[in-house]
XYZ file of C-alpha atoms in Angstrom:
413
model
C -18.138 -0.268 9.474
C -17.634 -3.471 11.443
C -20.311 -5.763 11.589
C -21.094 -8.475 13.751
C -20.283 -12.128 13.422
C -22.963 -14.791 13.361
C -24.984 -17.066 16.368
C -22.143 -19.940 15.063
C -19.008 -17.707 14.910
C -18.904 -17.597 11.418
C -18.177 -13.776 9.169
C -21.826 -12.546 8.486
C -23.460 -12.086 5.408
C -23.158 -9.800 2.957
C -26.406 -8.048 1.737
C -26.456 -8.189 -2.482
C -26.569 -5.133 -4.199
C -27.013 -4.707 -8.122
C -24.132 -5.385 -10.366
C -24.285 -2.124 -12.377
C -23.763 -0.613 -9.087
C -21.312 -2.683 -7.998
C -19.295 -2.022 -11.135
C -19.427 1.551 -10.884
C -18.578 1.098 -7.162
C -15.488 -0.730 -8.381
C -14.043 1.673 -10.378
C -14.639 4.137 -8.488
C -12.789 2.604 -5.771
C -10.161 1.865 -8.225
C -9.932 5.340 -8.972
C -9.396 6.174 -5.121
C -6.161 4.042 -5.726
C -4.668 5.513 -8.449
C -5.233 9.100 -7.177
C -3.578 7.631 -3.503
C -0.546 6.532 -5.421
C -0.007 9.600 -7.841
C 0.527 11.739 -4.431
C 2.944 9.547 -3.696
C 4.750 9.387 -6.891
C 4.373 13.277 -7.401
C 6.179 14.084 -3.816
C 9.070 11.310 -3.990
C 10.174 13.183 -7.962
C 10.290 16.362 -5.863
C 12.194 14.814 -2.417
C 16.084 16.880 -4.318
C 14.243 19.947 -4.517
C 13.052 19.906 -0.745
C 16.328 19.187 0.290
C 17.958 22.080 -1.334
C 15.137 24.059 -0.503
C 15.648 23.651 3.192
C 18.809 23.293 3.245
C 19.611 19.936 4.983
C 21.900 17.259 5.135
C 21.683 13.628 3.775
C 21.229 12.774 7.242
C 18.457 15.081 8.020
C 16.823 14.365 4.898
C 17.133 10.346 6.092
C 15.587 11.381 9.814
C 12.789 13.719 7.867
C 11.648 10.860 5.710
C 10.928 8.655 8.883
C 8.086 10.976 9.678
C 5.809 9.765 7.029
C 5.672 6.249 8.437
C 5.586 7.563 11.843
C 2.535 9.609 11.724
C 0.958 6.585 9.618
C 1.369 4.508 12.121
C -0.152 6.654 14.343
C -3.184 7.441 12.675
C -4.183 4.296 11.221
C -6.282 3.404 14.094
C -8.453 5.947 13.797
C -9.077 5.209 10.325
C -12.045 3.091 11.617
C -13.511 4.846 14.231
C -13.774 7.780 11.770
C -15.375 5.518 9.457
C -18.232 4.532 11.854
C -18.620 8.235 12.820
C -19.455 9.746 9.210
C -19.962 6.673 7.191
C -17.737 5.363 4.389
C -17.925 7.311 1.789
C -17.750 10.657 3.348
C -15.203 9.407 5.569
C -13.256 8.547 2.490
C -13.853 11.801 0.784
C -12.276 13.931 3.620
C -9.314 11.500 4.559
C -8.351 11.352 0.928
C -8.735 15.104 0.299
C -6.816 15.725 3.313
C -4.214 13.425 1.409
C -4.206 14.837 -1.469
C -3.747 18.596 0.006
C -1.129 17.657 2.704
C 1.195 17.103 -0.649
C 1.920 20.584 -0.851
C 3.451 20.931 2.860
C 6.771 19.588 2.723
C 7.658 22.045 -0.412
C 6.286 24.721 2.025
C 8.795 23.651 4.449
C 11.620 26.783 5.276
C 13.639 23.874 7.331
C 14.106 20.958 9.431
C 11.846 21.848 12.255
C 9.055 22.800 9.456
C 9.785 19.414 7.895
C 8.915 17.265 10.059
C 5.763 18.169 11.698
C 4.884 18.318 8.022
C 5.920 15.289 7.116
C 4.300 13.296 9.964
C 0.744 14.984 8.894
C 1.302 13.686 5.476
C 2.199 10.610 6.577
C -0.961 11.036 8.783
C -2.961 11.524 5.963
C -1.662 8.897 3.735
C -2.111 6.161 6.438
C -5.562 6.923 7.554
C -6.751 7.208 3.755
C -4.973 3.956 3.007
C -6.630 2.409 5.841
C -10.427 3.832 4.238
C -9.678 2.693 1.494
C -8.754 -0.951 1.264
C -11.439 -1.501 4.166
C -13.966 0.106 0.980
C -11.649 -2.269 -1.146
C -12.802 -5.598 0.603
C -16.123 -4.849 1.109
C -16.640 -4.059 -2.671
C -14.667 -7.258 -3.875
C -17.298 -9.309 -0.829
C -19.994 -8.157 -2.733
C -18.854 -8.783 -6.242
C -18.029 -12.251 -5.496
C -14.651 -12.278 -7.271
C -11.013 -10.953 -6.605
C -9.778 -7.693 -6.907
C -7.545 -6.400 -4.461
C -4.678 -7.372 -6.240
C -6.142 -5.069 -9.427
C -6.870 -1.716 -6.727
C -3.539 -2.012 -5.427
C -2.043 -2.412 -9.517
C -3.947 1.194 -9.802
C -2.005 2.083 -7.196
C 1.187 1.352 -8.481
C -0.074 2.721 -12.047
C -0.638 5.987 -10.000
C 2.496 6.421 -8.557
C 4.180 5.790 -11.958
C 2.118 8.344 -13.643
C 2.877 10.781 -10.558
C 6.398 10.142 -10.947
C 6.134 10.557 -14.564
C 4.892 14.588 -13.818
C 6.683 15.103 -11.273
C 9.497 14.481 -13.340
C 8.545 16.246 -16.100
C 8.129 19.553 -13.832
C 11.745 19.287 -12.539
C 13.079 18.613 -15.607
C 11.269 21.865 -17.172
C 13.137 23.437 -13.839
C 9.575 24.147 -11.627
C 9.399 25.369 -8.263
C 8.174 22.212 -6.327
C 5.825 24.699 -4.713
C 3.657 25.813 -7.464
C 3.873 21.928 -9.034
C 2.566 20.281 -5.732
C 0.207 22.960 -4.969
C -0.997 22.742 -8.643
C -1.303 18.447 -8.573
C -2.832 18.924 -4.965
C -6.107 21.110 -6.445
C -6.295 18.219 -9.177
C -6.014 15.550 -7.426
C -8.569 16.701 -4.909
C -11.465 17.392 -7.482
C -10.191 14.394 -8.980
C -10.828 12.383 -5.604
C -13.757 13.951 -4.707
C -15.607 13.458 -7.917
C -14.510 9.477 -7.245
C -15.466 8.866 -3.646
C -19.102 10.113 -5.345
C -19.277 6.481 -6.727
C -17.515 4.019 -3.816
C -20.737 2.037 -1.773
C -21.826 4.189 0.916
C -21.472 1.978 4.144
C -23.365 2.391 7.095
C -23.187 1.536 10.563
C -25.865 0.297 13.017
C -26.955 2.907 15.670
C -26.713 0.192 18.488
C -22.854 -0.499 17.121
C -20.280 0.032 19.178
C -17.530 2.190 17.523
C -14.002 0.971 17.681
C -11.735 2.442 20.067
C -9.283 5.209 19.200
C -6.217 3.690 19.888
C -5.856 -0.203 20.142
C -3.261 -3.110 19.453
C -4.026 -5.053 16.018
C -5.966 -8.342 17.141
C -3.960 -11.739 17.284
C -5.453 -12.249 12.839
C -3.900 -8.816 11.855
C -0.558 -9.771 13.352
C 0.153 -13.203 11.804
C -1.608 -11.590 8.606
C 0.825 -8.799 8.786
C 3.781 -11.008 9.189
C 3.473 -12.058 5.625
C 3.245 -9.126 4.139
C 6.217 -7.654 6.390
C 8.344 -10.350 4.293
C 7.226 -8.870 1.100
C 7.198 -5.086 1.930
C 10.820 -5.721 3.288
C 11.410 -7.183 -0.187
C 10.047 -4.710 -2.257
C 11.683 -2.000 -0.348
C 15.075 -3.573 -0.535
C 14.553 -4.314 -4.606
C 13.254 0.042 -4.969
C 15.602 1.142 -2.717
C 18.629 -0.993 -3.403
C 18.434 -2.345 -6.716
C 20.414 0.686 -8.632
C 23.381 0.552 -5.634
C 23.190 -3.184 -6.040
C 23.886 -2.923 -9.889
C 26.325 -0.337 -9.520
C 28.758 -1.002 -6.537
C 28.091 -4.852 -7.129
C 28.291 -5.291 -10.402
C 29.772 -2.550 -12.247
C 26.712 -1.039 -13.976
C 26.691 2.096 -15.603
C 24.363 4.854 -13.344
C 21.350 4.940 -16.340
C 21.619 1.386 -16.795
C 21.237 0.705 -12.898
C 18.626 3.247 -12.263
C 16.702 1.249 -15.551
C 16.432 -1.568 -13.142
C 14.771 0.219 -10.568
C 12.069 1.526 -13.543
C 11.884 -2.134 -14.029
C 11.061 -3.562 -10.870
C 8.555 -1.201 -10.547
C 6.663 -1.786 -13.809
C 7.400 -5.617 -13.189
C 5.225 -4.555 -9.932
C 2.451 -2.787 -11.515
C 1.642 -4.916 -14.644
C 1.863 -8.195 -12.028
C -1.015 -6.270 -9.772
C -3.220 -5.477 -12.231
C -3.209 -9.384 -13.441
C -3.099 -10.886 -10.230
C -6.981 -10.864 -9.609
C -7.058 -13.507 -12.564
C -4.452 -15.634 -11.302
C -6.118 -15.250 -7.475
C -9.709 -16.403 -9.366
C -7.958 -19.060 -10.607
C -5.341 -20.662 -7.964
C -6.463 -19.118 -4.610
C -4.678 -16.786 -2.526
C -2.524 -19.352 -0.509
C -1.170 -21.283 -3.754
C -1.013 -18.021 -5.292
C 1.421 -16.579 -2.653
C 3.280 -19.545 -2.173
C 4.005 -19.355 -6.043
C 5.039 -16.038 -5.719
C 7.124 -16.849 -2.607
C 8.866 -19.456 -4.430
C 9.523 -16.928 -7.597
C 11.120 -13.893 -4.848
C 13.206 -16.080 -3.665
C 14.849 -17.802 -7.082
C 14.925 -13.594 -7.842
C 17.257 -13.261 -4.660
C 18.961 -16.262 -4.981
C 19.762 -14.873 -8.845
C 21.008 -11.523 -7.374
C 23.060 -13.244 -4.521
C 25.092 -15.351 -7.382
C 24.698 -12.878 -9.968
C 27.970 -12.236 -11.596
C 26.449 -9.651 -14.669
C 24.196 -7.327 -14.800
C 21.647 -9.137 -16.934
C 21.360 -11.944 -14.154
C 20.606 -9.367 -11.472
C 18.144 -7.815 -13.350
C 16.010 -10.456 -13.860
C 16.428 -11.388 -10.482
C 14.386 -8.426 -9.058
C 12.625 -8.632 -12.021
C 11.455 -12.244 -10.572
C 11.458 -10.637 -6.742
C 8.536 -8.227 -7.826
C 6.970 -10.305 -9.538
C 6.651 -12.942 -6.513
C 5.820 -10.491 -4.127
C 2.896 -8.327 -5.978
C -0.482 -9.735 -4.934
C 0.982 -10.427 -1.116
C -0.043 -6.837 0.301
C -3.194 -6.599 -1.401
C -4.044 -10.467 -0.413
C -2.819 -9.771 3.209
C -5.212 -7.053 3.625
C -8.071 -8.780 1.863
C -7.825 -11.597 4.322
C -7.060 -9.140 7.406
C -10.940 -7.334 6.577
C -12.557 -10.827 6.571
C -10.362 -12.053 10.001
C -12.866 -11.159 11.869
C -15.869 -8.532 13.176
C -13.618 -5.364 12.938
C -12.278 -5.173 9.667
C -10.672 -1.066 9.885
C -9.278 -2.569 12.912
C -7.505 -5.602 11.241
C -6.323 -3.642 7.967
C -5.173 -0.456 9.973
C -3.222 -3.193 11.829
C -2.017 -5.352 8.825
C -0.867 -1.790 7.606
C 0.807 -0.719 10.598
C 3.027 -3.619 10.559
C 3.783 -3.233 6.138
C 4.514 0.682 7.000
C 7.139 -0.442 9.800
C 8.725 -2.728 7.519
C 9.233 -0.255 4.646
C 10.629 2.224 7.406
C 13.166 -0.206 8.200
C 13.710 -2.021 5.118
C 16.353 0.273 3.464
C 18.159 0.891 6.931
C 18.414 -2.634 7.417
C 19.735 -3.249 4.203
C 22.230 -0.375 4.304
C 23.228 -1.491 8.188
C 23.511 -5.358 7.231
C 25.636 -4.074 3.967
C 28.023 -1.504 6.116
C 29.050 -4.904 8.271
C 29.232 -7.227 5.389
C 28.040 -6.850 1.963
C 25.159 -6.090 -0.545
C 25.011 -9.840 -1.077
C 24.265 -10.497 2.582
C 21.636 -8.192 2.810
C 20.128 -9.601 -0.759
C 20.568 -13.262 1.112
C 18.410 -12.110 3.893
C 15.532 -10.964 1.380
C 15.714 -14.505 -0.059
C 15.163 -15.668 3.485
C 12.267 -13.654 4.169
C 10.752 -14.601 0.404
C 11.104 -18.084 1.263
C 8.622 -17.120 4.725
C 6.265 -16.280 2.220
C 6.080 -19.912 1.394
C 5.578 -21.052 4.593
C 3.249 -18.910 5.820
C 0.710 -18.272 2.952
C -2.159 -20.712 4.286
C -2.367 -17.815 7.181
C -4.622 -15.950 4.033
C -6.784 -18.467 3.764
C -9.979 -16.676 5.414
C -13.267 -16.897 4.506
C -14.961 -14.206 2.301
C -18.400 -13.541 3.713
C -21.006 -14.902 1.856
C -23.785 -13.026 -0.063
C -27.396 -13.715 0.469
C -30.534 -12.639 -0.721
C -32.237 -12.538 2.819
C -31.872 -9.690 5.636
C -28.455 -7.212 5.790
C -25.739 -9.947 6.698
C -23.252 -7.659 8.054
C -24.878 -5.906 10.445
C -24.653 -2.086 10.778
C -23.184 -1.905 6.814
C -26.429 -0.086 4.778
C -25.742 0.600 1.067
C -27.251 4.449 1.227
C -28.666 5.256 -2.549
């Protein structure tokens, strides 16, 4: 769905399109998010039963659960080449139904070996869908005029929370993971296709060149990517670590400690879905460097925390700073430049390697000194967000009322 840039190097035009469309559009992208996340909140509630299912260590489970983000990684390139191929919308429709199905394979799993050839097609999935969709994300928000990336990735989060919330309900009522993901799969998937009905159908010119299969993120993506490295690596550390932190550091009883992981998340969530207004109303850059300067009085609060109550509100603070950066990162990455699947599937390469190696990192820098290290280190990268938000300061294209601005991208009734 790239287009082309203009005769003076500037991002091309974008072709208006009426606003009870584009509202429609909007929440039907929005919709796309939430379903994303609830696949992911559904499978993580169900991770115990797979492991007793299959039998395997804490180990293996540790080396299975790198597959996801491998076969992301991966696939993400193709996302846009896809795209071109079949269009937006039914691109969409397949990559997210693919998504939403692949959640039943890792309960189907008899083993190790099944596991993680599984695993690396859901991860796959995820990635390429992920990719579809914020590129669908941008171009809607372009054409609206006004932020909301920051609101589609708050669905996201609402998603996985309401995923979680079944999936936990299912265990607790003692059901086979099998029949549970197999029965939020067929959902999900009438659910998704019904949405991708309403997202703007976006075309590509026959003359266009489509983007190649495989190719390395251009020089935009990468510095783009860097910020939101720091704040993946920050929310990974404050969902994967909080609970230990609160419990080996300070003492914490295990429901209290788990509460804080709850916490963070819905911290998370209710931040993304209000960001857009803040984003409208500060910009991205003094927006990020805001919530730069908020992550890192969180970690600086965990690092000296001496009670529970102070470490608390220190992630609490951490996911708050952190929760527009990913959806601003990939905003700006799909206006760096003429290939905007390209520049997100690369933005999103480099986020998915950073939660991969968040929680190892954290665990590795706390086996050779402490927690309070590793929490010092998150501070450090929180404070990068400060210094490097003026890196999302790019352009949106402009509308117009003259001849299709991005070339190639057709709005299909």
């Amino acid at each position: 769905m790239a287009g082309t840039g203009t005769p003076d190097g500037s991002l091309p035009l974008v072709p208006p399109l009426p606003r009870g469309r584009l509202r429609r559009a909007r929440w039907a992208v929005a919709l796309v998010f939430l379903i994303h996340g609830s696949v992911t909140g559904n499978f993580a509630t169900r991770i115990p039963w797979i492991q007793d299912h299959t039998g395997i260590s804490p180990g293996q489970l540790g080396l299975a659960l790198a597959f996801p983000a491998i076969g992301a990684s991966l696939a993400m390139p193709l996302a846009g080449r896809i795209s071109h191929r079949f269009g937006a919308r039914t691109a969409l429709r397949g990559l997210l139904a693919l998504w939403t199905l692949s959640l039943v394979l890792p309960a189907l799993s008899p083993g190790l070996y099944a596991l993680c050839p599984a695993l690396l097609v859901y991860g796959a999935a995820s990635g390429t869908a992920d990719v579809a969709m914020n590129a669908l994300g941008v171009e809607t928000e372009d054409r609206l005029g006004r932020p909301i990336m920051s609101g589609l990735h708050g669905m996201w989060s609402a998603g996985a929370l309401l995923g979680s919330a079944a999936g936990t309900l299912a265990a607790h009522a003692g059901w086979d993971a099998r029949l549970h993901l197999a029965g939020a799969a067929l959902v999900l998937t009438l659910l998704g296709v019904a949405a991708c009905q309403g997202v703007l159908d976006l075309r590509s010119a026959p003359e266009e060149h489509p983007p190649p299969r495989f190719a390395l993120p251009p020089k935009s993506a990468v510095i783009i990517g860097a910020i939101g490295f720091c704040a993946v690596f920050a929310e990974g550390a404050g969902l994967d670590w909080s609970a230990v932190y609160l419990r080996d550091r300070l003492g914490t009883d295990a429901g209290l400690a788990a509460a804080s992981t709850t916490a963070f998340s819905c911290t998370m969530a209710a931040a993304r879905l209000a960001g857009d207004k803040v984003v409208a109303r500060f910009g991205a850059v003094r927006t990020v460097r805001a919530g730069g300067v908020l992550a890192a009085a969180g970690g600086l609060l965990i690092v000296a925390a001496r009670h529970p109550v102070t470490a608390m509100a220190g992630f609490g603070l951490i996911g708050l700073g952190i929760a527009v950066v990913v959806p601003l990162a990939f905003a700006a990455a799909g206006r760096s430049g003429p290939a905007p699947s390209q520049a997100i599937a690369g933005v999103a390469t480099i986020t998915y390697t950073s939660g991969l190696i968040a929680p190892s990192a954290i665990g590795g820098i706390a086996q050779a000194s402490s927690l309070t290290v590793s929490f010092a280190l998150v501070t450090a990268l929180a404070c990068g967000l400060v210094v490097g938000a003026r890196v999302l300061a790019v352009p949106a294209r402009r509308a117009s009322g003259g001849a299709p601005a991005v070339a190639g991208d057709l709005e299909r009734s």
